[in-house]
Coordinates of C-alpha atoms and ligand atoms in Angstrom, one line a residue:
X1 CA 95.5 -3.1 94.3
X2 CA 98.7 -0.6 94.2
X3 CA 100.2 -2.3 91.0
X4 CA 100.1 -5.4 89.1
X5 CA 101.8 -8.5 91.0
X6 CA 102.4 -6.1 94.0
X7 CA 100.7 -6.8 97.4
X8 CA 97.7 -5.7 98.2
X9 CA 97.3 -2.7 100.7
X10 CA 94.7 -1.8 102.7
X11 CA 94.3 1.9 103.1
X12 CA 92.3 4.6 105.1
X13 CA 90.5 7.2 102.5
X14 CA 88.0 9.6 103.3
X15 CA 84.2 8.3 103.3
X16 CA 82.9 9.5 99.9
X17 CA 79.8 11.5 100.1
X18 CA 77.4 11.0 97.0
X19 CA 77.3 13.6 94.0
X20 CA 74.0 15.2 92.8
X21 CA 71.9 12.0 91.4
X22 CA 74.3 10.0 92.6
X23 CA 74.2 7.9 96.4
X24 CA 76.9 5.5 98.6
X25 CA 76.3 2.4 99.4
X26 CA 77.7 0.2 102.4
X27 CA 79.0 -2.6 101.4
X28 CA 77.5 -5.7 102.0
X29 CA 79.7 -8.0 99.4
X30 CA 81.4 -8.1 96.3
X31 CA 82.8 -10.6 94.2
X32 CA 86.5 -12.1 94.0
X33 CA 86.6 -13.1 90.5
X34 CA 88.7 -14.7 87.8
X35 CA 89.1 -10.6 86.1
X36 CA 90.3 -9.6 89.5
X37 CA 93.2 -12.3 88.8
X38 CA 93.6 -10.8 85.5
X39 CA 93.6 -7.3 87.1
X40 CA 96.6 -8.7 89.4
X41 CA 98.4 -10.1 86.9
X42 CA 98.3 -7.0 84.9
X43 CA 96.9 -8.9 81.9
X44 CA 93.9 -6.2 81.2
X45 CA 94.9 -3.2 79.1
X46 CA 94.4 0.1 80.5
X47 CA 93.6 -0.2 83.8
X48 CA 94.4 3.0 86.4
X49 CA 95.9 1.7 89.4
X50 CA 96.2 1.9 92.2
X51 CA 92.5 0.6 91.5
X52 CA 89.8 -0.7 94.3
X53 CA 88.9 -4.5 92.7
X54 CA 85.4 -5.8 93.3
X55 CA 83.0 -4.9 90.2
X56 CA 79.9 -6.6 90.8
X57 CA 79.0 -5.9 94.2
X58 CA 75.8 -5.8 96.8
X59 CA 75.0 -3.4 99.3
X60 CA 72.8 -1.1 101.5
X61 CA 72.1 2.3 100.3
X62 CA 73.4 4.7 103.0
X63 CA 72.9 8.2 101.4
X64 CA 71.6 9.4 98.2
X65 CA 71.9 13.0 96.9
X66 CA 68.5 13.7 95.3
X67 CA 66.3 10.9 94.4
X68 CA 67.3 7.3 93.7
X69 CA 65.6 5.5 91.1
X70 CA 65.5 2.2 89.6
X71 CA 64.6 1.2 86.0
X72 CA 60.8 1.7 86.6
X73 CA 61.0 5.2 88.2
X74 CA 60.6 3.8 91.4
X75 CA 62.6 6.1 94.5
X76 CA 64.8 3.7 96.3
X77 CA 65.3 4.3 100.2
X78 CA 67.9 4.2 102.6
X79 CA 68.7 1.0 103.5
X80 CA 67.6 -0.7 100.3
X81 CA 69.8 -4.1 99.2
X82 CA 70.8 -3.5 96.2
X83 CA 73.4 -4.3 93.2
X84 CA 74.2 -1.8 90.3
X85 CA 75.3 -2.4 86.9
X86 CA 78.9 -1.8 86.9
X87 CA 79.5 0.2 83.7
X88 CA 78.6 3.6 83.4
X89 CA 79.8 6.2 81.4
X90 CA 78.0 5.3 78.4
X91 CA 77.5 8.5 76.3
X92 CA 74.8 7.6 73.7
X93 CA 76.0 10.5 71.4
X94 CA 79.3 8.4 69.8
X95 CA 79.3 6.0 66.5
X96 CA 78.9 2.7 68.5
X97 CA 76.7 4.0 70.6
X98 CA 74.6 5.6 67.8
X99 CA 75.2 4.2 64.9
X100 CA 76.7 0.8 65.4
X101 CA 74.2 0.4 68.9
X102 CA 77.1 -1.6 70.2
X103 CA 76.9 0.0 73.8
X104 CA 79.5 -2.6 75.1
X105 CA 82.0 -0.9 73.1
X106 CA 81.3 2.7 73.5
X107 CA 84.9 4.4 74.1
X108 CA 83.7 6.5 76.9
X109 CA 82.5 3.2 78.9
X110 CA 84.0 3.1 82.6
X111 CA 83.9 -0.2 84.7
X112 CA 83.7 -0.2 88.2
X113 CA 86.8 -2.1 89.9
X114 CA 88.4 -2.5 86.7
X115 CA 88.9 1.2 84.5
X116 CA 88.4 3.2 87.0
X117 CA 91.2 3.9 89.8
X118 CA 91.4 5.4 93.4
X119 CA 91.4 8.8 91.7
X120 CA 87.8 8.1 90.6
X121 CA 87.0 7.8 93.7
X122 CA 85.7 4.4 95.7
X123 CA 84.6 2.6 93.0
X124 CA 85.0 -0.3 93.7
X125 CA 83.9 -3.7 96.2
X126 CA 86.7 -4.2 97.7
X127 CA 85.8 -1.5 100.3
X128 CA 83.3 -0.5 103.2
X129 CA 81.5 2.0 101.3
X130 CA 81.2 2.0 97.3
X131 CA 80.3 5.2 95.6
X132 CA 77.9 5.4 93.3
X133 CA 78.1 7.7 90.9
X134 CA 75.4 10.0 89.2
X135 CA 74.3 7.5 86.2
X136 CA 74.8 4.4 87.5
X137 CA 71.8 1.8 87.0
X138 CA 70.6 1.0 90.6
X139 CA 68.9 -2.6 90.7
X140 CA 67.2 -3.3 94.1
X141 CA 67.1 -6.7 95.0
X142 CA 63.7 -8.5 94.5
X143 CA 62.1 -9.8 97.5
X144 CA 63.4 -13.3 98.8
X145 CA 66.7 -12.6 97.3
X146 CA 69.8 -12.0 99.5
X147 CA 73.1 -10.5 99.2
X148 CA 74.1 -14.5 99.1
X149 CA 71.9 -15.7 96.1
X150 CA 72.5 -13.0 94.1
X151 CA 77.0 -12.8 94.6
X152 CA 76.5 -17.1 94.3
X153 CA 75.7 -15.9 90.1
X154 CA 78.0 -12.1 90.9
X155 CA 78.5 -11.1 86.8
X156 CA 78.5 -14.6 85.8
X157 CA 75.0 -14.4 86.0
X158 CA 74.5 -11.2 83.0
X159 CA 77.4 -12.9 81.5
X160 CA 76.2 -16.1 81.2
X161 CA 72.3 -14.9 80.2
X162 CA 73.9 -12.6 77.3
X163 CA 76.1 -15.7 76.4
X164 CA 72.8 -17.8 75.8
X165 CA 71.0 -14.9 74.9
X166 CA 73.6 -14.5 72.0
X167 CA 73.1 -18.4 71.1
X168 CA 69.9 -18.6 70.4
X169 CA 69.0 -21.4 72.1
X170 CA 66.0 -23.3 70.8
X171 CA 63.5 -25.6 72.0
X172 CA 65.1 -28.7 72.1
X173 CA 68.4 -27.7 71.0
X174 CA 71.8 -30.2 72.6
X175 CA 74.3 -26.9 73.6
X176 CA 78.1 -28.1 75.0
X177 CA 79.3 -25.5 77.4
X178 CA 83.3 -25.2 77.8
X179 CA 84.4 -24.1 81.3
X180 CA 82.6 -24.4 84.5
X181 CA 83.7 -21.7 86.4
X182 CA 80.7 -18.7 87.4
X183 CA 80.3 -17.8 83.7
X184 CA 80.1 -21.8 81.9
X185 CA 77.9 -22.4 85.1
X186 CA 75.1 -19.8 84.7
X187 CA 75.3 -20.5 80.8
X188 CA 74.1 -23.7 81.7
X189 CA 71.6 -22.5 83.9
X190 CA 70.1 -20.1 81.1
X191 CA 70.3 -22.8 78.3
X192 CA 68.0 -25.3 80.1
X193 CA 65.6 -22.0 80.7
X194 CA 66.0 -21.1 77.1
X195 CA 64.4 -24.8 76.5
X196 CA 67.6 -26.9 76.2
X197 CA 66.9 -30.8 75.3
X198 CA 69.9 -31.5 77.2
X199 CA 73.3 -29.3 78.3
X200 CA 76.7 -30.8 78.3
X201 CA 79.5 -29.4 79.9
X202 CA 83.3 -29.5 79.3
X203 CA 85.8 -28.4 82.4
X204 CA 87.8 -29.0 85.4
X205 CA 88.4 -29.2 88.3
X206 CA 86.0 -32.0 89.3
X207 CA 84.2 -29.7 92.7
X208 CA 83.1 -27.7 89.7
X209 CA 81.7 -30.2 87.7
X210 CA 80.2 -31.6 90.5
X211 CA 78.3 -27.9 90.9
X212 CA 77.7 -28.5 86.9
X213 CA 75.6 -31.7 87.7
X214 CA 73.4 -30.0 90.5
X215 CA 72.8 -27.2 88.3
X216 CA 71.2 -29.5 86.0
X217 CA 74.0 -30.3 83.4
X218 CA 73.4 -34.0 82.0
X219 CA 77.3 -35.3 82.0
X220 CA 80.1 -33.0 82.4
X221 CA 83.7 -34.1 81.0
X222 CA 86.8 -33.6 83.1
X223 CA 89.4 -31.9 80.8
X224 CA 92.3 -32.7 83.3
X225 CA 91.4 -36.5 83.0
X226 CA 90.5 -36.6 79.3
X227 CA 93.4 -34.6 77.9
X228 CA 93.2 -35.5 74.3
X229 CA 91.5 -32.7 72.4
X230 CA 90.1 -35.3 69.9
X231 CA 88.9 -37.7 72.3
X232 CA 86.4 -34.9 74.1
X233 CA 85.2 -33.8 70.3
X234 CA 84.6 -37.3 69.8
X235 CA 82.7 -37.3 73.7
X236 CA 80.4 -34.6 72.0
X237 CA 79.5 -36.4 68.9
X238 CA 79.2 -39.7 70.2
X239 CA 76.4 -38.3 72.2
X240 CA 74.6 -36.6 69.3
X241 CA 74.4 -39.2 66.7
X242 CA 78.1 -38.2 65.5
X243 CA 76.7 -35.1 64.5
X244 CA 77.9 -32.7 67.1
X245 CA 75.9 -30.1 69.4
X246 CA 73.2 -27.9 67.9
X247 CA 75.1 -24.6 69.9
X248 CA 78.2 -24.7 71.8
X249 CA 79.1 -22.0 74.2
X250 CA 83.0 -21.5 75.0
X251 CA 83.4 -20.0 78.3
X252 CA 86.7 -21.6 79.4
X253 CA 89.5 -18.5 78.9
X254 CA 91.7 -20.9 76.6
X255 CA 92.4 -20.3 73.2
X256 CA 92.6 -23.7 72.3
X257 CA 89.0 -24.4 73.2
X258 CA 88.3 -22.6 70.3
X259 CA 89.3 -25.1 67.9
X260 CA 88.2 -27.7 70.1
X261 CA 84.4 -26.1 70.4
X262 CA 83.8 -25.6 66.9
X263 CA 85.1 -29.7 66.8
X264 CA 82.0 -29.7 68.5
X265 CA 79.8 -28.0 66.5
X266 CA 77.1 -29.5 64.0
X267 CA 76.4 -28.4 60.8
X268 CA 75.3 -24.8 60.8
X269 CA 75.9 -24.6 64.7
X270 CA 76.0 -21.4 66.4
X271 CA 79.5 -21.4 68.6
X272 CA 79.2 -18.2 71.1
X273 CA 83.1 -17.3 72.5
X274 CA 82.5 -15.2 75.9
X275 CA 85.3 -16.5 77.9
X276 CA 88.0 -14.8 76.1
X277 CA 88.2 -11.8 78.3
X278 CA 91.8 -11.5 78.1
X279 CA 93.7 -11.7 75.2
X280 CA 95.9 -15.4 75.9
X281 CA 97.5 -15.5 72.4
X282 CA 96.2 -17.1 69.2
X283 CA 95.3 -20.5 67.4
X284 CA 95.1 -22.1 64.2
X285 CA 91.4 -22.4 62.5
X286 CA 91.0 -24.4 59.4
X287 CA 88.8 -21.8 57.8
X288 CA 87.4 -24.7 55.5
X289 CA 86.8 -28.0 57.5
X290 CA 86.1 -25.6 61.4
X291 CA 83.8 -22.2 59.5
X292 CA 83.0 -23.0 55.8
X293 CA 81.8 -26.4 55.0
X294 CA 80.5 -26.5 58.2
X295 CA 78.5 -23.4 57.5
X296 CA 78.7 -22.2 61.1
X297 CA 77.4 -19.4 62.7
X298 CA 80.4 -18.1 65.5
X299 CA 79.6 -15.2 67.6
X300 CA 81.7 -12.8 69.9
X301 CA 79.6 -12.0 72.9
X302 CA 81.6 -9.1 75.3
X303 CA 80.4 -8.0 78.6
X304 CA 76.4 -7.6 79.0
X305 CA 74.1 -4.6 78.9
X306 CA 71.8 -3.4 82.1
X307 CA 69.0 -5.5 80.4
X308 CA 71.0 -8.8 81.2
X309 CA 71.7 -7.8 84.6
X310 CA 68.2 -6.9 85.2
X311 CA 66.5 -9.7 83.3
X312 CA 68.9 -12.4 84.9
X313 CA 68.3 -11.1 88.1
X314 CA 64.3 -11.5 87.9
X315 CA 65.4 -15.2 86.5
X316 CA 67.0 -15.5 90.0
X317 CA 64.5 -14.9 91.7
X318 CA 61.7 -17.1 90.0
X319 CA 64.2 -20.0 90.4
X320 CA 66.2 -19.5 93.5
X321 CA 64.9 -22.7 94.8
X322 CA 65.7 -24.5 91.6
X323 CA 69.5 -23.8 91.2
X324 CA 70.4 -22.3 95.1
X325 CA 73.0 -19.9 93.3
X326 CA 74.2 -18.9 97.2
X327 CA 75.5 -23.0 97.4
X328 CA 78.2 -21.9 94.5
X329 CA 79.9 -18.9 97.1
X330 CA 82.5 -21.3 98.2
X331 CA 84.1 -19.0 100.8
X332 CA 84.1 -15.7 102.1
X333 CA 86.6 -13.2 103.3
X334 CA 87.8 -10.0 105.0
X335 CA 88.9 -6.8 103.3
X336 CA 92.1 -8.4 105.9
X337 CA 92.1 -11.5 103.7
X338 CA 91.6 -10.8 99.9
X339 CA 95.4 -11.4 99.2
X340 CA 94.1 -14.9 100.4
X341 CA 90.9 -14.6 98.7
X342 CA 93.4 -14.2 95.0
X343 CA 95.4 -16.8 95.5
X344 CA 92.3 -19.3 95.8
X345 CA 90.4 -17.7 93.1
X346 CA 93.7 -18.1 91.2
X347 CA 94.0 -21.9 92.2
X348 CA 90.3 -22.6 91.2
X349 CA 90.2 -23.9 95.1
X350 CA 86.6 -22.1 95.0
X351 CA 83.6 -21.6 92.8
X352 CA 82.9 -18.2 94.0
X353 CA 85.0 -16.5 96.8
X354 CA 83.4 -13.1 98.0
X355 CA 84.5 -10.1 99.9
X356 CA 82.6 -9.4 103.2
X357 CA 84.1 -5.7 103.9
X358 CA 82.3 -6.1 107.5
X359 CA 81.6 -9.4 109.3
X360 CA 78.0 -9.7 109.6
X361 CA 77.1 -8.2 113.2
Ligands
LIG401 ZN1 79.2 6.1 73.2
LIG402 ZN1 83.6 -10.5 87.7

């Protein structure tokens, strides 16, 4: 990705070899999603390009440069599947990092696919080979998990676990979720873990809610149909005793849902906001009727640590049968074809859309 709105290129570059501690991996697959729009539209701050998209990825380790390990001390070999946990850089010597223990927002925090750029190296999906860098949390696949199951949750998965994490879910607790794309999706998959009475979810179009009701979600609400803000607050409460829902989790991307969520929301409700990842302008609040005399609880909840990635991937594999995360990769496409693979991302025409650098042989 030369530069936002331009074409995509595809180019030659030398095959990286791995640093000290640090290994390559072949690609096996990498996710197309809705930040990769952003990326293209030139809607994130800060970003290097010309940049190699694709930060949640899986693939086969090819070379290492010393021992490989994973979070137990375990070597990993050649040939392993694996996935990595796409931030690195995290210093552990600054004030958020020390002091604050807000990790997330350390300044010296690199993302694969997204702050770093072609000068970094091939960090990045979106590629035959990805190079991993000395640091970089290695997570080898558990056994019965493919490259499919595990890019069917790609970083909605972590997302949506820290989301619901972040929530607090109880034991019999009614949660809303706003948006079923990847992240509203696995949000509602870690809710009913978490003990959910019941999980309702807010969203469009109707291929997704469809995927909402497999996954378990009790009715689902089709914001293109029911366009009235009011009228889908009113959905909410008429199925709570007029009440509203004991935690609602907004992972739709609008501002708007904001006000609409917190509608929602009980009395002392906890309201989790994870799907503003870019900044799409502001709305009005009515700090006394929405926050006060509601006495709500609202929570931020940006990007997710290695110990959602890990955790949510050990989920995955104890329920794999249960949810079939692979069903939600709705398409998949050459390096040739990620131009293609945009645009549909862009038009919600798929759930999840992945990369496949190399046609499986
Ligand atoms: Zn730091
Ligand atoms: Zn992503």
């Amino acid at each position: 990705m030369a530069a936002p709105r331009a074409p995509l290129e595809l180019r030659h570059v030398p095959a990286p070899r791995p640093e000290p501690g640090g290994a390559v991996l072949e690609t096996v697959a990498s996710e197309v999603c809705g930040t990769d729009v952003h990326l293209h539209h030139g809607r994130l701050a800060g970003v290097p390009y010309p940049i190699v998209p694709g930060h949640v990825s899986v693939g086969r380790v090819l070379e290492t440069n010393g021992p490989l390990r994973d979070a137990l001390g375990r070597e990993i070999g050649i040939g392993r599947l694996v996935t990595f946990y796409d931030v690195y850089g995290i210093c552990g010597s600054c004030w958020h990092c020390l002091v604050a223990k807000a990790g997330t927002r350390c300044p010296q925090r690199k993302v694969y696919g997204i702050t770093t750029g072609l000068g970094d190296g091939l960090l990045g999906g979106w590629a035959e080979r990805i190079e991993l860098k000395p640091g970089v949390r290695v997570l080898p696949l558990p056994e019965g998990l493919d490259a499919s199951d595990f890019m069917g949750g790609g970083c909605g998965l972590p997302t949506g676990f820290h989301a619901v994490e972040r929530a607090q879910v109880a034991l019999g607790d009614t949660v809303v979720v706003q948006g079923s794309g990847p992240v509203g999706l696995n949000a509602l998959v870690f809710a009913q873990l978490a003990g959910a009475l019941r999980v309702l979810v807010t969203g469009a179009p109707s291929a997704r809610l469809a995927e909402a009701r497999r996954l378990g979600a009790d009715e689902t609400l089709d914001v293109g149909a029911t366009r009235d803000p009011a009228e889908r607050a009113r959905w909410v409460r008429d199925r709570t005793g007029g009440r509203g829902a004991d935690v609602v989790i907004e992972a739709s991307g609008n501002p708007q849902a904001v006000v609409e969520g917190l509608e929602m929301l009980r009395d002392a409700g906890r309201y989790v906001i994870v799907g503003q990842y870019t900044d799409a302008g502001d709305v009005t609040l009515n700090p006394h009727r929405h926050l006060n005399r509601r006495h709500a609880t609202v929570l931020g909840c940006w990007g997710y640590e290695y110990t959602h990635l890990h955790r949510s991937v050990e989920m995955m594999a104890r329920h794999r049968e249960r949810f079939g995360w692979a069903r939600l990769v709705t398409r998949e496409y050459p390096l040739a074809e990620a131009e293609r693979a945009l645009a549909d991302m862009e038009a919600l025409s798929v759930v999840k859309a992945l990369i496949r650098p190399s046609p499986p042989a």
